[in-house]
Tab-separated table of C-alpha atoms in Angstrom:
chain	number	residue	atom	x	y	z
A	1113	UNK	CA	100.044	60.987	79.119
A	1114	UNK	CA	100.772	63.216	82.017
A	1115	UNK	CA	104.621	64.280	82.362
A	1116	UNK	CA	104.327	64.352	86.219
A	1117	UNK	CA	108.389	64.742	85.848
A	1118	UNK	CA	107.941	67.864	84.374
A	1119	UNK	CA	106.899	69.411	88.047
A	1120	UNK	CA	109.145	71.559	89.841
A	1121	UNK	CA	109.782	69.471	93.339
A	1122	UNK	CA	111.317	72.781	95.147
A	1123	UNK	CA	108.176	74.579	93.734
A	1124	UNK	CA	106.120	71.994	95.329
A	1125	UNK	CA	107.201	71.829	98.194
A	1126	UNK	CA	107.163	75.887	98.702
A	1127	UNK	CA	103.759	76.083	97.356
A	1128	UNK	CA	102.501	72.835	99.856
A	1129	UNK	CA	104.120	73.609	102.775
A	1130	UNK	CA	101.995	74.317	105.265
A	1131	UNK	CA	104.982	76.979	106.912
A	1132	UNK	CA	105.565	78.533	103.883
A	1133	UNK	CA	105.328	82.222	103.173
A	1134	UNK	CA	102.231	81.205	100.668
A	1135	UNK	CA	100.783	79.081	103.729
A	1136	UNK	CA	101.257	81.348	106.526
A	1137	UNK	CA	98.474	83.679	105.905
A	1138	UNK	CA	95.837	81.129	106.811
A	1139	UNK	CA	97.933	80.366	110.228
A	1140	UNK	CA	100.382	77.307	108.659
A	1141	UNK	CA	102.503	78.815	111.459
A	1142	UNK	CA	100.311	77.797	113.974
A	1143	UNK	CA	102.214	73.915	115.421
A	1144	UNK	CA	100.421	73.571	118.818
A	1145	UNK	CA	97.941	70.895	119.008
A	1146	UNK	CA	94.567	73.315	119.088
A	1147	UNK	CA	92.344	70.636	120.449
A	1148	UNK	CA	92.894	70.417	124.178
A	1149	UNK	CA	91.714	74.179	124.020
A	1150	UNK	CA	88.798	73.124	121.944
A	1151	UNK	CA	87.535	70.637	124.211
A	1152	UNK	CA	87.726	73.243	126.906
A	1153	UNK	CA	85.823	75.939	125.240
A	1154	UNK	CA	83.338	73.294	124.056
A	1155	UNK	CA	82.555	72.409	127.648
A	1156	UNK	CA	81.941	75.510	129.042
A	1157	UNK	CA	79.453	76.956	126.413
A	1158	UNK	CA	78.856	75.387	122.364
A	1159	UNK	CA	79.309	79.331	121.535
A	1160	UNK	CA	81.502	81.776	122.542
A	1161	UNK	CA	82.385	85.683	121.038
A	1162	UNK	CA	85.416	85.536	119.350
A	1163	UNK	CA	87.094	84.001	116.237
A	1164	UNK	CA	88.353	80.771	116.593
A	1165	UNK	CA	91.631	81.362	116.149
A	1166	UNK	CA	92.045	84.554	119.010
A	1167	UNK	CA	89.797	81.926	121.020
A	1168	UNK	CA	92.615	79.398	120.757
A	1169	UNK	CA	95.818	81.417	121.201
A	1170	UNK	CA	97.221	82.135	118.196
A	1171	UNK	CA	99.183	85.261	118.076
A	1172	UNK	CA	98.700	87.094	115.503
A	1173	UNK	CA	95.946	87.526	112.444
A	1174	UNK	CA	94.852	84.600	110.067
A	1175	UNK	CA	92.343	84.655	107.182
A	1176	UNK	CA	90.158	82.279	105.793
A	1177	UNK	CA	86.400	82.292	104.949
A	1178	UNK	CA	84.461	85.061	106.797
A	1179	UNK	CA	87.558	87.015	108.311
A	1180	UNK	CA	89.070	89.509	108.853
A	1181	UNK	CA	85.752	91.483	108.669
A	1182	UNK	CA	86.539	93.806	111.898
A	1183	UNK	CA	83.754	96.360	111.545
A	1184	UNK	CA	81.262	92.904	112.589
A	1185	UNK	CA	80.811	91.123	115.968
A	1186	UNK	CA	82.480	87.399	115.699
A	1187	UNK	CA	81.111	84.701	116.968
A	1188	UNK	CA	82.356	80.596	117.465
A	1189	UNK	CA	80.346	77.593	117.512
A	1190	UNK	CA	82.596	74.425	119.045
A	1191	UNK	CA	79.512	71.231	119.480
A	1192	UNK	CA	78.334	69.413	116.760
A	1193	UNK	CA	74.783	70.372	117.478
A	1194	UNK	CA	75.464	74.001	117.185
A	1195	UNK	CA	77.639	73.746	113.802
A	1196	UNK	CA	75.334	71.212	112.194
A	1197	UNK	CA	71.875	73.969	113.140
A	1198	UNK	CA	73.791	76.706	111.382
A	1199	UNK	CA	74.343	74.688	108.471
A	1200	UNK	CA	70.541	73.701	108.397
A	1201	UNK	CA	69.679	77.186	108.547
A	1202	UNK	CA	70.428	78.794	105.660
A	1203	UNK	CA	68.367	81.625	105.776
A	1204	UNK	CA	69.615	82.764	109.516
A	1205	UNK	CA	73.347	81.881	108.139
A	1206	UNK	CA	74.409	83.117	104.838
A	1207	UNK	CA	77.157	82.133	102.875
A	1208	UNK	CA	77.698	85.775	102.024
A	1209	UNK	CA	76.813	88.997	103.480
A	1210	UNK	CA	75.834	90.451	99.920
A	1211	UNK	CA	74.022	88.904	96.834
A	1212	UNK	CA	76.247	87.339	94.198
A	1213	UNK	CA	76.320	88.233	90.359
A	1214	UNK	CA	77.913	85.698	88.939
A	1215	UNK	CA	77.074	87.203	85.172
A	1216	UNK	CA	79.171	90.345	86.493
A	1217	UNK	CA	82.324	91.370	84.685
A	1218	UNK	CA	84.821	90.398	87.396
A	1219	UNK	CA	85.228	86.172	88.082
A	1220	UNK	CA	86.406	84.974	91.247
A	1221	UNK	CA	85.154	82.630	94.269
A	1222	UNK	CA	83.190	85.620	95.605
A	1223	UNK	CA	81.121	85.194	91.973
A	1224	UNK	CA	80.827	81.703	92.654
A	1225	UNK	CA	79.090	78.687	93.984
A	1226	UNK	CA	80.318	78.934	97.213
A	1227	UNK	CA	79.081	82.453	97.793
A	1228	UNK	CA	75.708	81.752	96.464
A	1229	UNK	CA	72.489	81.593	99.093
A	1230	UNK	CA	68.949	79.926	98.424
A	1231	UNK	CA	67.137	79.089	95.185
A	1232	UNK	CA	70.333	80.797	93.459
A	1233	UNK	CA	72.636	78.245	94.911
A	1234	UNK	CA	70.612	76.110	94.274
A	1235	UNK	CA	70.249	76.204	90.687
A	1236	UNK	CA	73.972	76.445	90.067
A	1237	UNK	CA	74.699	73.501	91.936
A	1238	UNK	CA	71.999	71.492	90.378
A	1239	UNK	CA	73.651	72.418	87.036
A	1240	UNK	CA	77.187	70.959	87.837
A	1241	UNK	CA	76.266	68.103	90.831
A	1242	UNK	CA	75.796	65.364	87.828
A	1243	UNK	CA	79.685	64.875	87.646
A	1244	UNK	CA	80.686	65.104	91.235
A	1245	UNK	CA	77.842	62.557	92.505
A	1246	UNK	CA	79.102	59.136	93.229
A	1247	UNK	CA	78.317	57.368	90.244
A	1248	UNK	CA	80.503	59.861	88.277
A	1249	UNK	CA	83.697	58.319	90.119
A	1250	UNK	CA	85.013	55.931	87.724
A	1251	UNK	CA	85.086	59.068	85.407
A	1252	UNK	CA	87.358	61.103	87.554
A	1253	UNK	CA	89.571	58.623	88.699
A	1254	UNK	CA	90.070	56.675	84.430
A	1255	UNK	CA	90.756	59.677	83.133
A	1256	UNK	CA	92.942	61.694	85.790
A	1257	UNK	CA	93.634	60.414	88.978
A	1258	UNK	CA	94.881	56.516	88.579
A	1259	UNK	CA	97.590	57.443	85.806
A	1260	UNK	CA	98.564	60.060	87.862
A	1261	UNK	CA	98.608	57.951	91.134
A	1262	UNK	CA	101.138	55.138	89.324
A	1263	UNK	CA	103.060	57.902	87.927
A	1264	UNK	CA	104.076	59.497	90.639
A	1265	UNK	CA	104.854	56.229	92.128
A	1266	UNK	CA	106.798	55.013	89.144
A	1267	UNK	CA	108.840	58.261	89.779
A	1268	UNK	CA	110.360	57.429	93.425
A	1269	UNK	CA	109.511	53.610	93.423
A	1270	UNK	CA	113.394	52.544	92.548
A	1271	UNK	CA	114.474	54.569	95.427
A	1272	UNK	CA	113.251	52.530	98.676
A	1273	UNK	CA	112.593	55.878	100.264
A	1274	UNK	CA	110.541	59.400	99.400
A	1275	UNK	CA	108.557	62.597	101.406
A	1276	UNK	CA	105.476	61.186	100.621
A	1277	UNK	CA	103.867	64.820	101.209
A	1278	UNK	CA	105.046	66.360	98.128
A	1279	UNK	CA	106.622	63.576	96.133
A	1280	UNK	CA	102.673	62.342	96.091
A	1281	UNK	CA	99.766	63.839	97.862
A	1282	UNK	CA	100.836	67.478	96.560
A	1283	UNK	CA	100.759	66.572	93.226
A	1284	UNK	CA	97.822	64.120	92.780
A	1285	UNK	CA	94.793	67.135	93.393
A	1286	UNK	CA	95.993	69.571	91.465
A	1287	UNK	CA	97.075	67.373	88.348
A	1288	UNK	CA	93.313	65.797	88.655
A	1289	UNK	CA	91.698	69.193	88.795
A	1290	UNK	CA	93.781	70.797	86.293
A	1291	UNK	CA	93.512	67.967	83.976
A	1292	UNK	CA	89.792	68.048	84.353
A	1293	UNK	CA	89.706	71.790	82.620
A	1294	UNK	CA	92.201	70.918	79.599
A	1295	UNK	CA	95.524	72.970	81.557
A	1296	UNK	CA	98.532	71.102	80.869
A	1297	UNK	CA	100.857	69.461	83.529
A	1298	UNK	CA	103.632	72.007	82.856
A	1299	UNK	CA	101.269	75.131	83.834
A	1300	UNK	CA	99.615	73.279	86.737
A	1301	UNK	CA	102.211	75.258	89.414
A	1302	UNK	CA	101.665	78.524	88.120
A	1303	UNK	CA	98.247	78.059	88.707
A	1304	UNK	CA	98.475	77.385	92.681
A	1305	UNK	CA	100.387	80.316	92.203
A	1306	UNK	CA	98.168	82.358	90.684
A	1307	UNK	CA	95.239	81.509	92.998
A	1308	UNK	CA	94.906	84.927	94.865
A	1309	UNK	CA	95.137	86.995	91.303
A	1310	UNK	CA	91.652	85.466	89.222
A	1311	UNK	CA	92.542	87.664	86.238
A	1312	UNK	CA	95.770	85.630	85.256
A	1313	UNK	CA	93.775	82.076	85.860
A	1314	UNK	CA	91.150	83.830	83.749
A	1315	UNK	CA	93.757	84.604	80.675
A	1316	UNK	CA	94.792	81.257	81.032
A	1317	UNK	CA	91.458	79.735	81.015
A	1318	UNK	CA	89.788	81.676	78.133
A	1319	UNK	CA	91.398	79.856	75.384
A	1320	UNK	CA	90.576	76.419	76.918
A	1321	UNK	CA	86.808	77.746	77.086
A	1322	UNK	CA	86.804	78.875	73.752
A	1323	UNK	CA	88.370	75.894	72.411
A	1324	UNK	CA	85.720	73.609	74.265
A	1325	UNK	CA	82.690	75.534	72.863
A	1326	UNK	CA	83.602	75.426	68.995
A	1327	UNK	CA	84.741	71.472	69.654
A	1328	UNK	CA	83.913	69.936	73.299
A	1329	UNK	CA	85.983	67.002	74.876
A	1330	UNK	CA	85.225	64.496	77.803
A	1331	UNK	CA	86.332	67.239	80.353
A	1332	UNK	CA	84.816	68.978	82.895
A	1333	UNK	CA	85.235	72.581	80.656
A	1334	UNK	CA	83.369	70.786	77.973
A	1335	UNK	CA	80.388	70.004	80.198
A	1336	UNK	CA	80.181	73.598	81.785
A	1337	UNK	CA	80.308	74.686	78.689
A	1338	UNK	CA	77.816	72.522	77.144
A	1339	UNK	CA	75.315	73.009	80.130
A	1340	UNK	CA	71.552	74.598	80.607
A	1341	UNK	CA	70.779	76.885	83.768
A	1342	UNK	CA	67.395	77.212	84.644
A	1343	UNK	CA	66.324	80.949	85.234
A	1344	UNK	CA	64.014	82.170	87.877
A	1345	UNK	CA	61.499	82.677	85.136
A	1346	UNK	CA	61.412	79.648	83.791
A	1347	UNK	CA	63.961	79.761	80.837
A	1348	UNK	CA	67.012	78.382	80.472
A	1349	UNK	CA	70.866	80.298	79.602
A	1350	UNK	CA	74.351	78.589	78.338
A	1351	UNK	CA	76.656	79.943	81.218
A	1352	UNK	CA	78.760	82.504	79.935
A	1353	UNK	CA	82.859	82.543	80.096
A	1354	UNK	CA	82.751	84.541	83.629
A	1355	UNK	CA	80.186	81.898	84.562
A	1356	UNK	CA	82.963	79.491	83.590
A	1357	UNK	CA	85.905	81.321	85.100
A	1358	UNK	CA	84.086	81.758	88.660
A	1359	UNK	CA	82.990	77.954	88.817
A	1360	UNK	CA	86.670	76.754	87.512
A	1361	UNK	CA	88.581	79.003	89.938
A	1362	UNK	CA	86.752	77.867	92.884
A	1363	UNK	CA	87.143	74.621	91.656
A	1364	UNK	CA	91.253	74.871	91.140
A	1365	UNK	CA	91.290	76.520	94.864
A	1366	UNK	CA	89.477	73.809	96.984
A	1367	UNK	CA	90.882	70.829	94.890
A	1368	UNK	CA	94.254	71.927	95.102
A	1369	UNK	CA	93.991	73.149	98.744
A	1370	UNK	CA	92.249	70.815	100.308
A	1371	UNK	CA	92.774	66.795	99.437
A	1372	UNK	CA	96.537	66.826	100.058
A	1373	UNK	CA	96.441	67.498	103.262
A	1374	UNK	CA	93.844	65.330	104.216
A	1375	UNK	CA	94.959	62.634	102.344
A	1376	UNK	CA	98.952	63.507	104.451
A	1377	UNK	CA	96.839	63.435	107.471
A	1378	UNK	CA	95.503	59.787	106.946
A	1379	UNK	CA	99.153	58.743	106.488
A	1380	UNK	CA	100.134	60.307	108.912
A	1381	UNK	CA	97.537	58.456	110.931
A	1382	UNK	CA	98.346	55.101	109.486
A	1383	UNK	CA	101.924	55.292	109.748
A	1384	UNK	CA	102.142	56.243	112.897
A	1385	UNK	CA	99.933	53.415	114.347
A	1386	UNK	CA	101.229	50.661	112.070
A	1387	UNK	CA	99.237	47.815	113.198
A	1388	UNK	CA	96.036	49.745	111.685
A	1389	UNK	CA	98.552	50.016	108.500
A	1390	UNK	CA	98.903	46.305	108.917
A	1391	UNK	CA	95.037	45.768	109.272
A	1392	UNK	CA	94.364	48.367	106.347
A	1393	UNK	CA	97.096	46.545	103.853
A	1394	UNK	CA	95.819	42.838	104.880
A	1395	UNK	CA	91.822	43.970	104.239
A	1396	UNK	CA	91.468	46.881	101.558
A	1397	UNK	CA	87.755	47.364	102.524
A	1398	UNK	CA	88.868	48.845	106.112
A	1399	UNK	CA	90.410	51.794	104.179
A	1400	UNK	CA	86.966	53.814	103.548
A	1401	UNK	CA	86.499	53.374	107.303
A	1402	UNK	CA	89.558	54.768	107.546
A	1403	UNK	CA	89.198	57.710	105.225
A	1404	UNK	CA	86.000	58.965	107.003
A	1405	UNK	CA	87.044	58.644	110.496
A	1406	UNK	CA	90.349	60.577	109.518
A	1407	UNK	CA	88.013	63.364	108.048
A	1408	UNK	CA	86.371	63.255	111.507
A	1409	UNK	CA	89.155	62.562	113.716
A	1410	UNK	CA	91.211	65.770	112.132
A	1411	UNK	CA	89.573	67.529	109.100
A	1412	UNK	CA	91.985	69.361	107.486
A	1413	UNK	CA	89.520	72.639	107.271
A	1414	UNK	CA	88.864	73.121	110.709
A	1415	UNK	CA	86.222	76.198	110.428
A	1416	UNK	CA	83.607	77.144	108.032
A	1417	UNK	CA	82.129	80.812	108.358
A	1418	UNK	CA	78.273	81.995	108.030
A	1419	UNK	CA	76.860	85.554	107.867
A	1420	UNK	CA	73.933	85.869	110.359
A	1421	UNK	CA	71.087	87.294	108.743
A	1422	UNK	CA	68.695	88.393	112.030
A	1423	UNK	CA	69.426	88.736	115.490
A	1424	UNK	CA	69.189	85.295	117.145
A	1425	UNK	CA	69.125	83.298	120.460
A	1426	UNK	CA	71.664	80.552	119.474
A	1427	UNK	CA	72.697	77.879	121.860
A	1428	UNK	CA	72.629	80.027	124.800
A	1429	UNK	CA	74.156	83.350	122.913
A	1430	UNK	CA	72.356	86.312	121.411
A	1431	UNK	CA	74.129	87.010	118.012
A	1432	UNK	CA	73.128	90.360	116.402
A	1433	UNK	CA	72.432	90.322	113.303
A	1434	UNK	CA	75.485	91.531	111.060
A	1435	UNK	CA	77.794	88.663	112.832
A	1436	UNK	CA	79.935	86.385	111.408
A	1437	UNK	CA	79.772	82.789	113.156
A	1438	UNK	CA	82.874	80.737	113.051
A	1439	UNK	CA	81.591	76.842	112.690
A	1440	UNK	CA	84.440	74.909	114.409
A	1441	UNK	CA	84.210	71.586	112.812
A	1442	UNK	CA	87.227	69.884	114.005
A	1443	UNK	CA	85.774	70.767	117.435
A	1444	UNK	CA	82.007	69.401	116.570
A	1445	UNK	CA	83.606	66.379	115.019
A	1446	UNK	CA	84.920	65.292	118.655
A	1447	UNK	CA	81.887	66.146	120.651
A	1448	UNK	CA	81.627	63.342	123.130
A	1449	UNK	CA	77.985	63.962	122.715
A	1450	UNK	CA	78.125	62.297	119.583
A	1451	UNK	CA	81.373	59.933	119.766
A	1452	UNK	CA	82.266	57.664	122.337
A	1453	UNK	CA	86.567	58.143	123.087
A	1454	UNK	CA	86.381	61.285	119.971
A	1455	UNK	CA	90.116	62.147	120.106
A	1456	UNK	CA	90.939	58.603	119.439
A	1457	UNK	CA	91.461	57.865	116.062
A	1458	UNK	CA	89.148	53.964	115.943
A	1459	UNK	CA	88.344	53.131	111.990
A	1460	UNK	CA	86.186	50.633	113.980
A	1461	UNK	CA	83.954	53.020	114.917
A	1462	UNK	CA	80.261	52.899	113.938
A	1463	UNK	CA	80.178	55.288	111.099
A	1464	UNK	CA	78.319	58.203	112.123
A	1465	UNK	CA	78.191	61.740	109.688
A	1466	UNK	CA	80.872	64.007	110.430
A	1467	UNK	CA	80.954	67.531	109.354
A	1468	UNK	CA	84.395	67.502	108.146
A	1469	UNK	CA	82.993	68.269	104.845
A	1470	UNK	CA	80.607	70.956	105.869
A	1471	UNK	CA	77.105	70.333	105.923
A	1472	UNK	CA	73.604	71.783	104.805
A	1473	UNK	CA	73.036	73.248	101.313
A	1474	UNK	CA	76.761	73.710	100.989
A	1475	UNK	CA	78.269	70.312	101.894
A	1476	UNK	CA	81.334	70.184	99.735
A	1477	UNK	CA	80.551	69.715	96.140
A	1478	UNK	CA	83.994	68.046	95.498
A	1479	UNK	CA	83.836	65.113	98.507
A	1480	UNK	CA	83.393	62.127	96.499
A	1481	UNK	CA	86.433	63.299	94.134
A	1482	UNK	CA	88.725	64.060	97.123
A	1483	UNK	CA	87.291	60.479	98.685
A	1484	UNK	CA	88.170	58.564	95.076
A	1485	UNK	CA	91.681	60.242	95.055
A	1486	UNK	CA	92.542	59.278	98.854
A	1487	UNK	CA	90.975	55.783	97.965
A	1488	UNK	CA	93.133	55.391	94.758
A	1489	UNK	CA	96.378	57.027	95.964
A	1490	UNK	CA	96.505	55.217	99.488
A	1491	UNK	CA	95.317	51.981	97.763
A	1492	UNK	CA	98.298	52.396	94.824
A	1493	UNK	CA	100.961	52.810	98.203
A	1494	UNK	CA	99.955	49.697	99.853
A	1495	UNK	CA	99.870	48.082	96.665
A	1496	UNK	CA	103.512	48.533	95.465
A	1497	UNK	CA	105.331	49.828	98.552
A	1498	UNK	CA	105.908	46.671	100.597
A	1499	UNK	CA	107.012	47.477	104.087
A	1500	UNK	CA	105.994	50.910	103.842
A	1501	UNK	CA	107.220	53.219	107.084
A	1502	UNK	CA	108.362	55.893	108.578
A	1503	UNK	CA	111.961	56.645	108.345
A	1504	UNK	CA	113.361	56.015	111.759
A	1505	UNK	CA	116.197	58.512	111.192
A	1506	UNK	CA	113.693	61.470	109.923
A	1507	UNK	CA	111.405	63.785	112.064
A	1508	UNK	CA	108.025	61.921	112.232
A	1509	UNK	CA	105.556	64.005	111.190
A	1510	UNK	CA	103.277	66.467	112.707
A	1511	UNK	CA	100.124	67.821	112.522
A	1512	UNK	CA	99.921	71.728	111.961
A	1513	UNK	CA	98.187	74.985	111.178
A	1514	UNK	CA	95.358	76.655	111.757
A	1515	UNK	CA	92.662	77.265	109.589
A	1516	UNK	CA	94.528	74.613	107.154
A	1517	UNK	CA	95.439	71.740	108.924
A	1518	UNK	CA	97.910	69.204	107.136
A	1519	UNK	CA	101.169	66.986	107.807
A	1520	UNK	CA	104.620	67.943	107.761
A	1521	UNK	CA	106.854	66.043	106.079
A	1522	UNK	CA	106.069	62.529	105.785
A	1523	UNK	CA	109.561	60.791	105.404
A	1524	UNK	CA	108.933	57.136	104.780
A	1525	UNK	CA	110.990	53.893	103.155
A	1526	UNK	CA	109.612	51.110	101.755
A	1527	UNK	CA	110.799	47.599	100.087
């Protein structure tokens, strides 16, 4: 059973605060709302030179995929049909600027998946896809995420009141992930910590990996281990431990970066407009309209990057080849030319495809885990917090950041 008491609440909340130290290099800084400047730049041309964060005002540097990179010309794409044609194109717009050896001796997310271009990328992802597709759910969420859910409920329940950010959606990605590769509750911190220094993860990782290939379980380790990657020649190769490492460290950074703070942004949402709380409580099968248009509405990874390949006319801009182009998702996702009223937040909407989870050959691998943990966590509140709100003698919360968008604190009592 998972001792979710055994987490370090300070720790949490320093490591999953947006404004923290650990934060602030991706602009968690950043608390103006971007996307009044977003609209504006999307109007007067779907591409402009520039990053998308110098493009929007922020002061100083920020990092995420595809920057710094000064030595190349930047470029931004801000409509939908200009971010969803680069993803399309993945010959014109790379994933990386250089070829990936995943079989190298280093591991890391530049050895990985995400780095990967063409029939390479695609035979990784065809390897590991079977137990993030849809029908693979149930897996994820009976043996990690719904104890964890009611466990982390059970643990502020009695109270009538929590900060719903890191009392519950901090904890619930990276205990699912973690659990997934056989690393115990109690180490689950150190390994957000450890995210920007691959060789600790790794010494914490071989043991589980060597474990799993003398005697597999029903975890994700055990299939990696277990599984067959078709060569360019035809035959087939167990993946070795770097392999392993590079696939489990991307894994650990995007599912404990990402599904917190989009799961703090639908409650913030909710909460906030409470008869759509009301509506979402009374009729449970409103609250997967309500996840998607919330990815839409305010994705909490506002910008993917691509490496441009050849020099290209693209929507009215000539980008030389050796450019980086910023996809500004948040911005695509509220193109009027694809969304009636787009900065409203309407889970009545017709549901339309969005791009807040990427697109193209690298749509996000993880979506349908981060969709069953928002589904199960949100579903667990309304279930046993009656009268959930916002406490009306706490800062609401707000929406901030940069290139990681996410909640403040999301004060709330209940009973």
């Amino acid at each position: 059973m998972t001792d979710v008491q055994s987490l370090d609440r300070n720790r949490l909340k320093e490591l999953f605060d947006l404004r923290s130290s650990y934060n602030v290099a991706m602009g968690g800084d950043f608390q103006t709302d971007p996307y009044p400047v977003w609209e504006r730049l999307r109007k007067q041309a779907p591409v402009h030179e520039g990053t998308v964060h110098k493009l929007t005002g922020y002061p100083g540097e920020a990092f995420f995929q595809g920057l710094p990179f000064p030595d190349r010309p930047h470029f931004s794409a801000f409509s939908f049909a200009a971010c969803d044609a680069a993803f399309r194109d993945e010959e014109t717009f790379a994933s990386s600027p250089t070829a990936v050896d995943p079989t190298g001796q280093a591991a890391g997310v530049e050895s990985s998946l995400i780095s990967m271009n063409g029939a390479q990328h695609r035979r990784y992802r065809a390897l590991v896809q079977p137990s993030f597709l849809p029908a693979k759910s149930g897996w994820w969420i009976s043996s990690w995420i719904e104890e964890t859910v009611h466990l982390l409920i059970d643990s502020f329940v009695a109270d009538g009141r929590a900060e719903l950010n890191v009392d519950f959606c901090a904890a619930i990605p990276i205990l699912t992930i973690t659990g997934s590769l056989g690393i115990p509750v109690e180490q689950a911190l150190i390994i957000r910590e450890w995210l920007s220094q691959p060789a600790k993860i790794v010494g914490m990782l071989a043991p589980i990996v060597a474990a799993r290939r003398e005697s597999p379980r029903d975890d994700l380790i055990s299939v990696l281990v277990q599984a067959e990657l078709p060569d360019e020649d035809g035959t087939t190769h167990r993946l070795s431990d770097v392999e392993i490492y590079s696939f489990a460290i991307l894994l650990l950074l995007a599912g404990s970066g990402t599904t917190w703070k989009q799961m703090g942004i639908i409650l913030t949402a909710l909460l906030q407009r409470p008869e759509i709380l009301k509506a979402v409580r009374a009729d449970r099968r409103l609250l997967r309209a309500t996840i998607e248009e919330a990815i839409r509405w305010t994705p909490t990874d506002p910008m993917f990057s691509r490496f441009v390949t050849a020099d290209i006319e693209f929507f009215g801009a000539h980008i030389p080849k050796g450019s980086v182009l910023h996809l500004c998702v948040a911005a695509a996702n509220r193109d009027p030319e694809r969304w009636e009223r787009p900065d409203e937040f309407d889970i009545h909407r017709p549901l339309k495809r969005s791009l807040g989870f990427g697109g193209g050959m690298h749509i996000c691998l993880g979506m349908h885990v981060a969709r069953a943990e928002m589904t199960v966590g949100i579903g667990a509140l309304l279930d046993r917090l009656p009268n959930l709100r916002l406490d009306p003698d706490a800062a609401s919360p707000r929406i901030i950041g940069m290139y990681e968008r996410g909640a403040t604190e999301i004060p709330v009592l209940f009973g």
